[in-house]
Amino acid sequence: MPSNNDEEKRELLKLKQGLIEESDIIETDVHEQPEKLKGLARFENFVYHNKWYIVVAVFFIVVGGFMLFQLLSKEAADMRVLLVTSDAKQTPDLYRKVNDIELALESYCPDFDHNGNVHVEVYYIDLTKQTGDTYYVTTNTAKFFGELDTGVAQMLICDSGISNDQELSDSENLEKFDSFFVDLGEITGDADLSGKTTIKLKDTPLAAAANYENSVPEVLVIGVKNEQPGMISYNESSLERNTQAREVLVNILNDNKVGKTDGQS
Protein backbone atom coordinates (compact mmCIF):
# COMPACT_ATOMS: atom_id res chain seq x y z
CA MET A 1 0.00 0.00 0.00
CA PRO A 2 1.56 3.33 -1.02
CA SER A 3 2.36 5.76 1.77
CA ASN A 4 0.91 9.27 2.06
CA ASN A 5 4.31 10.71 1.17
CA ASP A 6 4.35 8.76 -2.10
CA GLU A 7 0.87 9.98 -2.99
CA GLU A 8 1.82 13.57 -2.22
CA LYS A 9 4.93 13.25 -4.41
CA ARG A 10 2.85 11.92 -7.33
CA GLU A 11 0.28 14.67 -6.90
CA LEU A 12 3.02 17.30 -6.73
CA LEU A 13 4.58 15.95 -9.94
CA LYS A 14 1.23 16.09 -11.73
CA LEU A 15 0.79 19.70 -10.60
CA LYS A 16 4.23 20.68 -11.89
CA GLN A 17 3.60 18.94 -15.25
CA GLY A 18 0.25 20.64 -15.60
CA LEU A 19 -1.67 17.37 -15.74
CA ILE A 20 -3.95 18.59 -12.98
CA GLU A 21 -4.82 22.11 -11.79
CA GLU A 22 -5.45 21.31 -8.15
CA SER A 23 -5.08 18.47 -5.72
CA ASP A 24 -7.28 17.13 -3.00
CA ILE A 25 -4.18 15.98 -1.15
CA ILE A 26 -1.88 19.03 -1.40
CA GLU A 27 -3.14 22.50 -0.42
CA THR A 28 -1.43 24.99 -2.70
CA ASP A 29 -2.91 28.30 -1.43
CA VAL A 30 -2.23 27.92 2.23
CA HIS A 31 -0.40 30.98 3.64
CA GLU A 32 1.21 30.71 6.99
CA GLN A 33 0.01 33.51 9.27
CA PRO A 34 2.90 35.40 10.84
CA GLU A 35 3.10 35.23 14.58
CA LYS A 36 1.79 38.38 16.24
CA LEU A 37 4.51 40.19 18.15
CA LYS A 38 3.82 41.34 21.68
CA GLY A 39 5.39 43.57 24.27
CA LEU A 40 8.99 44.65 23.79
CA ALA A 41 9.38 42.69 20.56
CA ARG A 42 6.47 44.57 19.01
CA PHE A 43 7.95 47.91 20.09
CA GLU A 44 11.40 47.01 18.74
CA ASN A 45 9.86 45.97 15.43
CA PHE A 46 7.98 49.26 15.19
CA VAL A 47 11.12 51.27 15.93
CA TYR A 48 13.12 49.30 13.36
CA HIS A 49 10.64 49.99 10.56
CA ASN A 50 9.99 53.63 11.47
CA LYS A 51 13.35 54.79 12.84
CA TRP A 52 13.80 57.72 10.44
CA TYR A 53 10.32 59.05 11.10
CA ILE A 54 10.99 58.77 14.83
CA VAL A 55 14.34 60.62 14.54
CA VAL A 56 12.70 63.50 12.63
CA ALA A 57 9.77 63.66 15.06
CA VAL A 58 12.08 63.70 18.11
CA PHE A 59 14.18 66.45 16.51
CA PHE A 60 11.16 68.73 16.00
CA ILE A 61 9.82 67.95 19.47
CA VAL A 62 13.16 68.90 21.08
CA VAL A 63 13.54 72.09 19.01
CA GLY A 64 9.91 73.06 19.59
CA GLY A 65 10.21 72.38 23.31
CA PHE A 66 13.37 74.49 23.56
CA MET A 67 11.75 77.41 21.73
CA LEU A 68 8.68 77.17 23.95
CA PHE A 69 10.88 77.14 27.05
CA GLN A 70 12.78 80.20 25.81
CA LEU A 71 9.51 82.00 25.17
CA LEU A 72 7.97 81.15 28.54
CA SER A 73 11.14 81.83 30.53
CA LYS A 74 11.94 85.14 28.81
CA GLU A 75 11.70 88.02 31.22
CA ALA A 76 8.81 90.33 30.34
CA ALA A 77 9.99 93.81 29.38
CA ASP A 78 8.46 97.03 30.68
CA MET A 79 10.27 98.98 28.00
CA ARG A 80 12.44 98.56 24.90
CA VAL A 81 15.27 100.92 23.97
CA LEU A 82 17.28 100.97 20.75
CA LEU A 83 21.04 101.45 21.09
CA VAL A 84 22.16 102.37 17.58
CA THR A 85 25.43 103.46 16.01
CA SER A 86 26.12 104.57 12.45
CA ASP A 87 29.88 104.23 12.89
CA ALA A 88 31.36 101.65 15.24
CA LYS A 89 34.71 103.46 15.16
CA GLN A 90 33.14 106.48 16.83
CA THR A 91 31.44 104.27 19.41
CA PRO A 92 34.05 101.59 20.17
CA ASP A 93 32.86 98.54 22.12
CA LEU A 94 29.37 99.99 22.45
CA TYR A 95 27.88 96.49 22.26
CA ARG A 96 29.79 95.60 25.43
CA LYS A 97 27.81 98.24 27.33
CA VAL A 98 24.38 96.83 26.52
CA ASN A 99 23.99 95.08 29.89
CA ASP A 100 25.25 98.08 31.89
CA ILE A 101 22.92 100.46 30.05
CA GLU A 102 20.05 98.04 30.48
CA LEU A 103 20.54 97.82 34.25
CA ALA A 104 20.96 101.59 34.52
CA LEU A 105 17.73 102.22 32.60
CA GLU A 106 15.88 99.82 34.88
CA SER A 107 16.62 102.08 37.85
CA TYR A 108 14.73 104.92 36.14
CA CYS A 109 11.87 102.83 34.74
CA PRO A 110 8.60 102.26 36.64
CA ASP A 111 6.93 98.86 36.73
CA PHE A 112 4.69 99.62 33.78
CA ASP A 113 3.26 96.08 33.48
CA HIS A 114 2.69 95.82 37.27
CA ASN A 115 4.23 92.36 37.57
CA GLY A 116 6.47 93.26 40.53
CA ASN A 117 9.65 93.37 38.46
CA VAL A 118 11.23 96.00 36.21
CA HIS A 119 13.02 94.96 33.05
CA VAL A 120 14.26 97.11 30.17
CA GLU A 121 15.43 95.34 27.02
CA VAL A 122 18.12 97.12 25.02
CA TYR A 123 18.52 96.23 21.34
CA TYR A 124 21.97 97.02 19.93
CA ILE A 125 22.03 97.74 16.19
CA ASP A 126 25.19 98.53 14.21
CA LEU A 127 24.50 100.50 11.01
CA THR A 128 28.17 100.96 10.12
CA LYS A 129 28.39 100.99 6.33
CA GLN A 130 32.18 100.70 6.07
CA THR A 131 32.28 97.04 7.07
CA GLY A 132 32.61 95.69 3.53
CA ASP A 133 29.96 93.11 4.40
CA THR A 134 26.86 93.94 2.34
CA TYR A 135 24.76 91.24 4.00
CA TYR A 136 25.63 92.54 7.48
CA VAL A 137 24.72 96.11 6.56
CA THR A 138 21.48 95.11 4.82
CA THR A 139 20.37 92.85 7.67
CA ASN A 140 21.00 95.44 10.39
CA THR A 141 19.37 98.20 8.36
CA ALA A 142 16.28 96.04 7.92
CA LYS A 143 16.28 95.25 11.63
CA PHE A 144 16.51 98.95 12.51
CA PHE A 145 13.63 100.07 10.31
CA GLY A 146 11.64 97.00 11.33
CA GLU A 147 11.98 98.05 14.99
CA LEU A 148 10.90 101.60 14.15
CA ASP A 149 7.84 100.31 12.30
CA THR A 150 6.68 98.11 15.19
CA GLY A 151 6.57 101.11 17.52
CA VAL A 152 7.62 99.05 20.55
CA ALA A 153 10.86 100.97 21.13
CA GLN A 154 10.13 104.66 21.72
CA MET A 155 13.46 105.70 23.23
CA LEU A 156 16.72 105.72 21.28
CA ILE A 157 20.34 106.12 22.32
CA CYS A 158 22.18 106.80 19.10
CA ASP A 159 24.26 109.18 17.00
CA SER A 160 22.96 111.63 14.42
CA GLY A 161 24.37 109.60 11.54
CA ILE A 162 21.77 106.83 11.78
CA SER A 163 19.41 108.65 9.41
CA ASN A 164 21.96 110.19 7.03
CA ASP A 165 21.00 110.36 3.38
CA GLN A 166 23.87 110.82 0.92
CA GLU A 167 21.68 113.00 -1.29
CA LEU A 168 21.15 115.52 1.52
CA SER A 169 23.56 118.10 2.90
CA ASP A 170 24.87 117.86 6.47
CA SER A 171 22.45 120.52 7.67
CA GLU A 172 19.51 118.80 5.96
CA ASN A 173 20.47 115.45 7.51
CA LEU A 174 20.70 117.04 10.94
CA GLU A 175 17.29 118.65 10.48
CA LYS A 176 15.89 115.28 9.43
CA PHE A 177 17.44 113.64 12.50
CA ASP A 178 16.04 116.29 14.88
CA SER A 179 12.53 115.95 13.43
CA PHE A 180 12.56 112.27 14.35
CA PHE A 181 12.49 113.11 18.09
CA VAL A 182 10.09 114.94 20.40
CA ASP A 183 11.13 118.40 21.61
CA LEU A 184 12.69 118.07 25.08
CA GLY A 185 10.91 121.23 26.19
CA GLU A 186 7.60 119.53 25.45
CA ILE A 187 8.65 116.43 27.38
CA THR A 188 10.08 118.14 30.44
CA GLY A 189 8.23 121.44 30.52
CA ASP A 190 11.63 123.13 30.81
CA ALA A 191 11.81 126.22 28.59
CA ASP A 192 15.61 126.00 28.57
CA LEU A 193 15.35 122.72 26.66
CA SER A 194 12.80 123.99 24.17
CA GLY A 195 14.06 123.57 20.61
CA LYS A 196 16.31 120.63 21.53
CA THR A 197 15.19 117.13 20.63
CA THR A 198 18.07 115.10 22.07
CA ILE A 199 20.65 115.44 24.80
CA LYS A 200 24.15 114.01 24.94
CA LEU A 201 24.28 110.81 26.94
CA LYS A 202 27.41 111.99 28.74
CA ASP A 203 25.43 114.97 30.10
CA THR A 204 22.82 112.76 31.78
CA PRO A 205 22.94 110.81 35.07
CA LEU A 206 22.36 107.66 33.00
CA ALA A 207 26.03 107.67 31.92
CA ALA A 208 27.24 107.41 35.52
CA ALA A 209 24.54 104.87 36.40
CA ALA A 210 25.86 102.70 33.56
CA ASN A 211 29.51 103.12 34.69
CA TYR A 212 30.08 104.89 31.38
CA GLU A 213 30.76 108.50 32.36
CA ASN A 214 34.51 108.34 31.66
CA SER A 215 34.31 106.72 28.24
CA VAL A 216 30.90 107.50 26.77
CA PRO A 217 31.35 108.69 23.14
CA GLU A 218 30.60 112.35 22.44
CA VAL A 219 28.34 111.43 19.53
CA LEU A 220 25.82 109.44 21.56
CA VAL A 221 22.56 111.20 22.35
CA ILE A 222 19.26 110.12 23.89
CA GLY A 223 15.76 111.07 22.80
CA VAL A 224 12.14 109.97 22.46
CA LYS A 225 10.66 109.09 19.09
CA ASN A 226 8.24 111.62 17.60
CA GLU A 227 5.22 109.46 16.72
CA GLN A 228 3.13 111.16 14.04
CA PRO A 229 -0.06 110.20 12.18
CA GLY A 230 0.79 108.46 8.94
CA MET A 231 3.69 106.49 10.39
CA ILE A 232 3.38 102.70 10.17
CA SER A 233 4.02 102.53 13.90
CA TYR A 234 1.38 105.10 14.83
CA ASN A 235 -1.32 103.45 16.93
CA GLU A 236 -2.75 103.40 20.44
CA SER A 237 -0.10 100.99 21.73
CA SER A 238 2.85 102.99 20.38
CA LEU A 239 1.43 106.22 21.81
CA GLU A 240 1.13 104.59 25.23
CA ARG A 241 4.74 103.41 25.02
CA ASN A 242 5.77 106.88 23.88
CA THR A 243 4.20 108.38 27.00
CA GLN A 244 6.09 105.86 29.13
CA ALA A 245 9.37 106.66 27.36
CA ARG A 246 8.85 110.35 28.09
CA GLU A 247 8.32 109.54 31.76
CA VAL A 248 11.54 107.52 31.89
CA LEU A 249 13.51 110.28 30.15
CA VAL A 250 12.24 112.82 32.69
CA ASN A 251 13.33 110.47 35.48
CA ILE A 252 16.77 110.20 33.89
CA LEU A 253 17.22 113.93 33.50
CA ASN A 254 16.11 114.47 37.12
CA ASP A 255 18.13 111.46 38.33
CA ASN A 256 14.92 110.12 39.80
CA LYS A 257 15.52 106.41 40.41
CA VAL A 258 12.13 104.78 40.76
CA GLY A 259 12.60 101.32 39.26
CA LYS A 260 12.84 98.09 41.18
CA THR A 261 15.37 95.68 39.69
CA ASP A 262 16.39 92.15 40.67
CA GLY A 263 18.04 92.17 44.06
CA GLN A 264 16.46 95.46 45.10
CA SER A 265 13.64 95.77 47.57
Short mmCIF file of C-alpha atoms in Angstrom, two decimals, residues 41-197:
data_model
loop_
_atom_site.label_atom_id
_atom_site.label_comp_id
_atom_site.label_asym_id
_atom_site.label_seq_id
_atom_site.Cartn_x
_atom_site.Cartn_y
_atom_site.Cartn_z
CA ALA A 41 9.38 42.69 20.56
CA ARG A 42 6.47 44.57 19.01
CA PHE A 43 7.95 47.91 20.09
CA GLU A 44 11.40 47.01 18.74
CA ASN A 45 9.86 45.97 15.43
CA PHE A 46 7.98 49.26 15.19
CA VAL A 47 11.12 51.27 15.93
CA TYR A 48 13.12 49.30 13.36
CA HIS A 49 10.64 49.99 10.56
CA ASN A 50 9.99 53.63 11.47
CA LYS A 51 13.35 54.79 12.84
CA TRP A 52 13.80 57.72 10.44
CA TYR A 53 10.32 59.05 11.10
CA ILE A 54 10.99 58.77 14.83
CA VAL A 55 14.34 60.62 14.54
CA VAL A 56 12.70 63.50 12.63
CA ALA A 57 9.77 63.66 15.06
CA VAL A 58 12.08 63.70 18.11
CA PHE A 59 14.18 66.45 16.51
CA PHE A 60 11.16 68.73 16.00
CA ILE A 61 9.82 67.95 19.47
CA VAL A 62 13.16 68.90 21.08
CA VAL A 63 13.54 72.09 19.01
CA GLY A 64 9.91 73.06 19.59
CA GLY A 65 10.21 72.38 23.31
CA PHE A 66 13.37 74.49 23.56
CA MET A 67 11.75 77.41 21.73
CA LEU A 68 8.68 77.17 23.95
CA PHE A 69 10.88 77.14 27.05
CA GLN A 70 12.78 80.20 25.81
CA LEU A 71 9.51 82.00 25.17
CA LEU A 72 7.97 81.15 28.54
CA SER A 73 11.14 81.83 30.53
CA LYS A 74 11.94 85.14 28.81
CA GLU A 75 11.70 88.02 31.22
CA ALA A 76 8.81 90.33 30.34
CA ALA A 77 9.99 93.81 29.38
CA ASP A 78 8.46 97.03 30.68
CA MET A 79 10.27 98.98 28.00
CA ARG A 80 12.44 98.56 24.90
CA VAL A 81 15.27 100.92 23.97
CA LEU A 82 17.28 100.97 20.75
CA LEU A 83 21.04 101.45 21.09
CA VAL A 84 22.16 102.37 17.58
CA THR A 85 25.43 103.46 16.01
CA SER A 86 26.12 104.57 12.45
CA ASP A 87 29.88 104.23 12.89
CA ALA A 88 31.36 101.65 15.24
CA LYS A 89 34.71 103.46 15.16
CA GLN A 90 33.14 106.48 16.83
CA THR A 91 31.44 104.27 19.41
CA PRO A 92 34.05 101.59 20.17
CA ASP A 93 32.86 98.54 22.12
CA LEU A 94 29.37 99.99 22.45
CA TYR A 95 27.88 96.49 22.26
CA ARG A 96 29.79 95.60 25.43
CA LYS A 97 27.81 98.24 27.33
CA VAL A 98 24.38 96.83 26.52
CA ASN A 99 23.99 95.08 29.89
CA ASP A 100 25.25 98.08 31.89
CA ILE A 101 22.92 100.46 30.05
CA GLU A 102 20.05 98.04 30.48
CA LEU A 103 20.54 97.82 34.25
CA ALA A 104 20.96 101.59 34.52
CA LEU A 105 17.73 102.22 32.60
CA GLU A 106 15.88 99.82 34.88
CA SER A 107 16.62 102.08 37.85
CA TYR A 108 14.73 104.92 36.14
CA CYS A 109 11.87 102.83 34.74
CA PRO A 110 8.60 102.26 36.64
CA ASP A 111 6.93 98.86 36.73
CA PHE A 112 4.69 99.62 33.78
CA ASP A 113 3.26 96.08 33.48
CA HIS A 114 2.69 95.82 37.27
CA ASN A 115 4.23 92.36 37.57
CA GLY A 116 6.47 93.26 40.53
CA ASN A 117 9.65 93.37 38.46
CA VAL A 118 11.23 96.00 36.21
CA HIS A 119 13.02 94.96 33.05
CA VAL A 120 14.26 97.11 30.17
CA GLU A 121 15.43 95.34 27.02
CA VAL A 122 18.12 97.12 25.02
CA TYR A 123 18.52 96.23 21.34
CA TYR A 124 21.97 97.02 19.93
CA ILE A 125 22.03 97.74 16.19
CA ASP A 126 25.19 98.53 14.21
CA LEU A 127 24.50 100.50 11.01
CA THR A 128 28.17 100.96 10.12
CA LYS A 129 28.39 100.99 6.33
CA GLN A 130 32.18 100.70 6.07
CA THR A 131 32.28 97.04 7.07
CA GLY A 132 32.61 95.69 3.53
CA ASP A 133 29.96 93.11 4.40
CA THR A 134 26.86 93.94 2.34
CA TYR A 135 24.76 91.24 4.00
CA TYR A 136 25.63 92.54 7.48
CA VAL A 137 24.72 96.11 6.56
CA THR A 138 21.48 95.11 4.82
CA THR A 139 20.37 92.85 7.67
CA ASN A 140 21.00 95.44 10.39
CA THR A 141 19.37 98.20 8.36
CA ALA A 142 16.28 96.04 7.92
CA LYS A 143 16.28 95.25 11.63
CA PHE A 144 16.51 98.95 12.51
CA PHE A 145 13.63 100.07 10.31
CA GLY A 146 11.64 97.00 11.33
CA GLU A 147 11.98 98.05 14.99
CA LEU A 148 10.90 101.60 14.15
CA ASP A 149 7.84 100.31 12.30
CA THR A 150 6.68 98.11 15.19
CA GLY A 151 6.57 101.11 17.52
CA VAL A 152 7.62 99.05 20.55
CA ALA A 153 10.86 100.97 21.13
CA GLN A 154 10.13 104.66 21.72
CA MET A 155 13.46 105.70 23.23
CA LEU A 156 16.72 105.72 21.28
CA ILE A 157 20.34 106.12 22.32
CA CYS A 158 22.18 106.80 19.10
CA ASP A 159 24.26 109.18 17.00
CA SER A 160 22.96 111.63 14.42
CA GLY A 161 24.37 109.60 11.54
CA ILE A 162 21.77 106.83 11.78
CA SER A 163 19.41 108.65 9.41
CA ASN A 164 21.96 110.19 7.03
CA ASP A 165 21.00 110.36 3.38
CA GLN A 166 23.87 110.82 0.92
CA GLU A 167 21.68 113.00 -1.29
CA LEU A 168 21.15 115.52 1.52
CA SER A 169 23.56 118.10 2.90
CA ASP A 170 24.87 117.86 6.47
CA SER A 171 22.45 120.52 7.67
CA GLU A 172 19.51 118.80 5.96
CA ASN A 173 20.47 115.45 7.51
CA LEU A 174 20.70 117.04 10.94
CA GLU A 175 17.29 118.65 10.48
CA LYS A 176 15.89 115.28 9.43
CA PHE A 177 17.44 113.64 12.50
CA ASP A 178 16.04 116.29 14.88
CA SER A 179 12.53 115.95 13.43
CA PHE A 180 12.56 112.27 14.35
CA PHE A 181 12.49 113.11 18.09
CA VAL A 182 10.09 114.94 20.40
CA ASP A 183 11.13 118.40 21.61
CA LEU A 184 12.69 118.07 25.08
CA GLY A 185 10.91 121.23 26.19
CA GLU A 186 7.60 119.53 25.45
CA ILE A 187 8.65 116.43 27.38
CA THR A 188 10.08 118.14 30.44
CA GLY A 189 8.23 121.44 30.52
CA ASP A 190 11.63 123.13 30.81
CA ALA A 191 11.81 126.22 28.59
CA ASP A 192 15.61 126.00 28.57
CA LEU A 193 15.35 122.72 26.66
CA SER A 194 12.80 123.99 24.17
CA GLY A 195 14.06 123.57 20.61
CA LYS A 196 16.31 120.63 21.53
CA THR A 197 15.19 117.13 20.63
#
